[in-house]
mmCIF file of C-alpha atoms in Angstrom:
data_model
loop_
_atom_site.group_PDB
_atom_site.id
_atom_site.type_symbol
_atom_site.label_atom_id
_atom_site.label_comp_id
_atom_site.label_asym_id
_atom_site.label_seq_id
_atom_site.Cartn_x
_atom_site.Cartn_y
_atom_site.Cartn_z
ATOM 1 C CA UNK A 222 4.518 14.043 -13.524
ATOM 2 C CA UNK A 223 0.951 12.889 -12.411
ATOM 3 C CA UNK A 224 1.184 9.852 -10.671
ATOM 4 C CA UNK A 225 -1.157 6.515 -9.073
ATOM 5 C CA UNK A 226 -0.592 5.904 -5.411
ATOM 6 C CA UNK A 227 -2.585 2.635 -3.990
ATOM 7 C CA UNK A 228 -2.201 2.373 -0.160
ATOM 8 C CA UNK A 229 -2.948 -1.572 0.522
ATOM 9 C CA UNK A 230 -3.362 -1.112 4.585
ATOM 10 C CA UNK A 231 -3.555 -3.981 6.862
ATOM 11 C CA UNK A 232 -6.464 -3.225 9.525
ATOM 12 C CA UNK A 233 -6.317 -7.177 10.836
ATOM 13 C CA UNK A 234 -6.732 -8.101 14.324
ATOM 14 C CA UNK A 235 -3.077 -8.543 15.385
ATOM 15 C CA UNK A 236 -2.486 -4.343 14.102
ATOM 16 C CA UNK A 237 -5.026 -3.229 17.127
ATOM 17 C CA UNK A 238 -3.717 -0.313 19.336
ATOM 18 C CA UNK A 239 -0.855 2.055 18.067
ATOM 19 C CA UNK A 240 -0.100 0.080 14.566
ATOM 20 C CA UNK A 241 -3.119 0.989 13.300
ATOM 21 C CA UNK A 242 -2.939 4.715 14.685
ATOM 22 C CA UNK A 243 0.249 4.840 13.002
ATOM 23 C CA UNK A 244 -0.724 3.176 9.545
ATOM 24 C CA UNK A 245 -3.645 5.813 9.774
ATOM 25 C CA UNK A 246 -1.006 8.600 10.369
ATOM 26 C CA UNK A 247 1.100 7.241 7.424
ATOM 27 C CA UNK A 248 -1.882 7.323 5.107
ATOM 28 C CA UNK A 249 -2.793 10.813 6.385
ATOM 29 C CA UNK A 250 0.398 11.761 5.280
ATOM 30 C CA UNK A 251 0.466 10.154 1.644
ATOM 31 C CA UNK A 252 -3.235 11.740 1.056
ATOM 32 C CA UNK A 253 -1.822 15.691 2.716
ATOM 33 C CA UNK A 254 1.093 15.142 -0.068
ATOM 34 C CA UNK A 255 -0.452 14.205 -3.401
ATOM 35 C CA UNK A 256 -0.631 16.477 -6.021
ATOM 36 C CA UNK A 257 -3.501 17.437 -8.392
ATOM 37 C CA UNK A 258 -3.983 15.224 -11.343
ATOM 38 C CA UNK A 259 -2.678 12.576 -9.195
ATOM 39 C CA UNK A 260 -5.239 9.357 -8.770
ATOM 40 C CA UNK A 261 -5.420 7.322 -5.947
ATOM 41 C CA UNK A 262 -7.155 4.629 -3.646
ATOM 42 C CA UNK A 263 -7.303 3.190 -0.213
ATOM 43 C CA UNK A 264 -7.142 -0.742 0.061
ATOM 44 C CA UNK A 265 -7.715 -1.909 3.316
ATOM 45 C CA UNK A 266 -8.026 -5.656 4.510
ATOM 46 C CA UNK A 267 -8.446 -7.678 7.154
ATOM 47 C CA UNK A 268 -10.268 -11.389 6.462
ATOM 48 C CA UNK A 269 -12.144 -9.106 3.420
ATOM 49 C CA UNK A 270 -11.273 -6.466 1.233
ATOM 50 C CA UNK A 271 -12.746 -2.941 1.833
ATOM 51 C CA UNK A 272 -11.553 0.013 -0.739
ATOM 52 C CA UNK A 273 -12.559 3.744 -0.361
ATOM 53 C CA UNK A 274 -13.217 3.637 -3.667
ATOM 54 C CA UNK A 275 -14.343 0.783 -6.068
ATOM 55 C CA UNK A 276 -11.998 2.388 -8.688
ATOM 56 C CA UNK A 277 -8.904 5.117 -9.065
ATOM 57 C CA UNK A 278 -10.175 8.177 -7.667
ATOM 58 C CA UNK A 279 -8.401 11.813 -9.115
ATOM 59 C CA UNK A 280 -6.920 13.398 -6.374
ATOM 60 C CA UNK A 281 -8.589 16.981 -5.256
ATOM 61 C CA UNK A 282 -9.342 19.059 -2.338
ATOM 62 C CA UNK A 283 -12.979 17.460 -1.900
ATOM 63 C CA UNK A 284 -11.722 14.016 -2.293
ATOM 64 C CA UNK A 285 -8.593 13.868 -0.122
ATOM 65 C CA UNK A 286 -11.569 14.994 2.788
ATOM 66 C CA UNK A 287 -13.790 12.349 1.737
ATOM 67 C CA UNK A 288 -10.412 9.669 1.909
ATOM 68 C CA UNK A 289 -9.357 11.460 5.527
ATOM 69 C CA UNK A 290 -12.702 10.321 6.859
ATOM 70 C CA UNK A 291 -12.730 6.879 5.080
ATOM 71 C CA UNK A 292 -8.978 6.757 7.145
ATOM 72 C CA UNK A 293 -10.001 7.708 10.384
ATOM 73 C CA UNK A 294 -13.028 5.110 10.175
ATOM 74 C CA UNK A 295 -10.406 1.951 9.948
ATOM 75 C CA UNK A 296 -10.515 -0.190 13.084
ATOM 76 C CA UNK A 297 -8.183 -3.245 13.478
ATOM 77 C CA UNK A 298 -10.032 -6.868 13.443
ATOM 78 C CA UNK A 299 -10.004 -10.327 11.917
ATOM 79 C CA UNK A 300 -7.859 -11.987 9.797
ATOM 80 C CA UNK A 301 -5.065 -11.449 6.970
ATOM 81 C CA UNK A 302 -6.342 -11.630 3.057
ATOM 82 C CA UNK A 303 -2.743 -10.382 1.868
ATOM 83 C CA UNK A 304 -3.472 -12.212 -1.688
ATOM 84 C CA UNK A 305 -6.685 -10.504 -1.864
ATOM 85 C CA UNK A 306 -6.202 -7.303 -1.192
ATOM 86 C CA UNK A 307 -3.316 -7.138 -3.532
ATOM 87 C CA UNK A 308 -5.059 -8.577 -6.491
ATOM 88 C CA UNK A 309 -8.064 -5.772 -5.832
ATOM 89 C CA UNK A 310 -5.087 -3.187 -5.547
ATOM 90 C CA UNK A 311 -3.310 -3.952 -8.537
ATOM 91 C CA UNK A 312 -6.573 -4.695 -10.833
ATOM 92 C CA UNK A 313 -7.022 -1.090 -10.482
ATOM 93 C CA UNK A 314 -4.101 -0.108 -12.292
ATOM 94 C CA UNK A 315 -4.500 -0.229 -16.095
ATOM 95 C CA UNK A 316 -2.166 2.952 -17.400
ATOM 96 C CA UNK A 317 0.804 2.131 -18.648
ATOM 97 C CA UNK A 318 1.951 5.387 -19.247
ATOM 98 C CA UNK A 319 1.777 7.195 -15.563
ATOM 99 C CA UNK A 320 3.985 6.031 -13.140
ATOM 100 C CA UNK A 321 1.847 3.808 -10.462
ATOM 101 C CA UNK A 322 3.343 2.940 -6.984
ATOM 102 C CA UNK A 323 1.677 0.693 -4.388
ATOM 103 C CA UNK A 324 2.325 0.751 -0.849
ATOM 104 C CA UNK A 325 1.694 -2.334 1.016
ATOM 105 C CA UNK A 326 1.550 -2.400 4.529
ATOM 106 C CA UNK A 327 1.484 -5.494 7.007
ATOM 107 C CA UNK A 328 2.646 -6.661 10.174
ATOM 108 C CA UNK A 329 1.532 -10.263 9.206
ATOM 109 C CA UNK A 330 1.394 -13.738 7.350
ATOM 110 C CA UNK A 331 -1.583 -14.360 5.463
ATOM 111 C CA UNK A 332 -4.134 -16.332 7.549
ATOM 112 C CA UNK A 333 -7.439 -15.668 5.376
ATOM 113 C CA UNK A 334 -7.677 -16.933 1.578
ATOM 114 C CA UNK A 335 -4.645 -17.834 -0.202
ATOM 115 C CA UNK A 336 -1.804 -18.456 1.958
ATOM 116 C CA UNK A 337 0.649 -19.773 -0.021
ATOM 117 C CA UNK A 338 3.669 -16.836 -0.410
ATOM 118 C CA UNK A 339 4.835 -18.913 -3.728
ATOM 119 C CA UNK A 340 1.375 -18.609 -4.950
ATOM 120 C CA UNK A 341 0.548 -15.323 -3.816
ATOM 121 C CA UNK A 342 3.885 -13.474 -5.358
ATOM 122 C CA UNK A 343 2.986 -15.025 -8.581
ATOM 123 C CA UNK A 344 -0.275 -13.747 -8.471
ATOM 124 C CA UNK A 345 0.822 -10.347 -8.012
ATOM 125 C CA UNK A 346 3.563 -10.508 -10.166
ATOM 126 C CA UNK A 347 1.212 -11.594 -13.034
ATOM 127 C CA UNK A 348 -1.570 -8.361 -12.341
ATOM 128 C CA UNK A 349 1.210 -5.979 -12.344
ATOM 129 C CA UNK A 350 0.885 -5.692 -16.256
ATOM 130 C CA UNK A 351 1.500 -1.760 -15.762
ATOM 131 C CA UNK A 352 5.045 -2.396 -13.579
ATOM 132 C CA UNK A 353 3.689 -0.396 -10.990
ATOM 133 C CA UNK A 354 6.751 -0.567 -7.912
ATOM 134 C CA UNK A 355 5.406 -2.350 -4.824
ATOM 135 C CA UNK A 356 6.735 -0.727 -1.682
ATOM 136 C CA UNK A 357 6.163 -2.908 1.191
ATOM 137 C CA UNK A 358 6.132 -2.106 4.630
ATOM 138 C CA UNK A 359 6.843 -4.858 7.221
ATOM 139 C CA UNK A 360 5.583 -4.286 10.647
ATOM 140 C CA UNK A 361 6.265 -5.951 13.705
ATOM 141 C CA UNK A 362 8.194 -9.382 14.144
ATOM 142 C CA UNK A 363 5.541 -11.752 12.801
ATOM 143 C CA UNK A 364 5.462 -10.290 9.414
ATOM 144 C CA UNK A 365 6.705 -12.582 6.434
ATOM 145 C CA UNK A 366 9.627 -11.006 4.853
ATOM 146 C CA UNK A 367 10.684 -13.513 2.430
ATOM 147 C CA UNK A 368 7.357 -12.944 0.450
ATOM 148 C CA UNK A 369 7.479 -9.473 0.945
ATOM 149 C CA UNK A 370 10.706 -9.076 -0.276
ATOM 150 C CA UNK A 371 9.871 -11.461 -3.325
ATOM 151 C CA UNK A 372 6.686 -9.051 -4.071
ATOM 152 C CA UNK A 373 9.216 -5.783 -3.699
ATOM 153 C CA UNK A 374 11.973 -7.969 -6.223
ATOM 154 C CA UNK A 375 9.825 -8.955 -8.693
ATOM 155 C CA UNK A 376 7.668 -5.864 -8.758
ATOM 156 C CA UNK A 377 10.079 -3.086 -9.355
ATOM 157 C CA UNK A 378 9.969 -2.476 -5.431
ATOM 158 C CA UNK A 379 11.549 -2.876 -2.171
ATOM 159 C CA UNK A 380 10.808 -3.109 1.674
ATOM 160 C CA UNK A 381 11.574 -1.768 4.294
ATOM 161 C CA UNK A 382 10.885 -2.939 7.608
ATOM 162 C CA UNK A 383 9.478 -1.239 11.340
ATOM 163 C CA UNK A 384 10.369 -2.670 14.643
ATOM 164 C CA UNK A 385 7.337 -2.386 17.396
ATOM 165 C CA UNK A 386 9.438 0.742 18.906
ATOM 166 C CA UNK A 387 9.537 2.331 15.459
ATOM 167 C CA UNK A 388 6.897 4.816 14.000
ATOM 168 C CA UNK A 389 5.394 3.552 10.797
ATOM 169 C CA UNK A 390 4.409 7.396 9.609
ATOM 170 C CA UNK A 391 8.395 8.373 9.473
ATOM 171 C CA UNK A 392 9.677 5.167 7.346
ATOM 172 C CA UNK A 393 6.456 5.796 5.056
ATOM 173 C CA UNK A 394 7.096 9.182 4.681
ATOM 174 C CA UNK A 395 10.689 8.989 3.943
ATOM 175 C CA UNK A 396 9.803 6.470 0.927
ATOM 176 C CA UNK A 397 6.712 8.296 -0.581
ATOM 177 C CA UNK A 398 8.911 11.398 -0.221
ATOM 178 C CA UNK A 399 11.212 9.737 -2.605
ATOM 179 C CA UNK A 400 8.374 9.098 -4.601
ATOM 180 C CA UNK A 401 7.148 12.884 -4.872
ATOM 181 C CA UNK A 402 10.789 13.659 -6.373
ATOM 182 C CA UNK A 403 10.399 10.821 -8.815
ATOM 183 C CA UNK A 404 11.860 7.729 -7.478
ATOM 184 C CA UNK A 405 12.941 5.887 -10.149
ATOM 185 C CA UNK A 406 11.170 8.064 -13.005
ATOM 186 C CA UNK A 407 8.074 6.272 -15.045
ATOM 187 C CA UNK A 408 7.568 2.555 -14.541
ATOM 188 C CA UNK A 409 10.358 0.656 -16.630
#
């Protein structure tokens, strides 16, 4: 079944040094393991929102090179616009029909635009008209897990979290192989 992937990557100052190499492996591995007829984007925030693409790209040869490149140009700096970056992820989504996953990666709190978790959840949960599952991806020990396990409960989700010692790539690629065998089927 063709599928939606969104990566939501945070590139903010405090992921510098070998987060961000690993959240650039992890997304290397998503883009090497989509399937044509698959669509996709790259969110990727620090105190703004930068996307590969300004909408859902279909997923080919030509463009998983052109998203590789966009990967390997992320550097970590600046703040965290968590509420933004999710609202420009999930705005993207509009098919009800295909199953749509998001992965959300952060190893903070949200320092830059709306920083209220109440607020921010809400907002999420209220763009998510297509129930696409947010997988979040807590980094670090600074990273708020009470709002990102509010975003993973009330988006068909869950998280999963990576100590400092822990390599990012190998809990993302456990979960988005999951997804490749149909975790969970179509969005309920």
């Amino acid at each position: 079944v063709a599928k939606t992937v969104l990566f939501v990557v945070d590139k903010s100052g405090s992921m510098s040094g070998e987060k961000i190499e690993q959240a650039k492996g992890a997304l290397k591995f998503v883009l090497n393991n989509l399937r044509e007829g698959d669509t996709f984007n790259i969110i990727a925030y620090d105190s703004s929102v930068q996307s590969f693409k300004p909408e859902l790209e279909k997923f080919t040869k030509a463009t998983r090179e052109e998203a590789l490149g966009f990967v390997e140009g992320l550097y970590a700096g600046g703040g965290t616009n968590i509420h933004d970056a999710l609202s420009t992820a999930l705005n993207q989504l509009q098919d009800h029909k295909r199953p749509s996953y998001v992965i959300f990666l952060t190893d903070g709190l949200p320092t830059v635009g709306e920083r209220s978790e109440t607020k921010i959840a809400a907002a999420a949960k209220d763009a998510n008209d297509v129930r696409a599952r947010i997988l979040n991806f807590g980094v670090g020990y600074d990273v708020n897990s009470r709002l990102l396990d509010r975003l993973g409960r009330e988006n068909f989700g869950a998280s999963e979290y990576v100590r400092p010692d822990e390599d990012i790539e190998a809990h993302v690629s456990k979960v988005y192989n999951r997804i490749k065998e149909g975790f969970g089927g179509a969005n309920q």
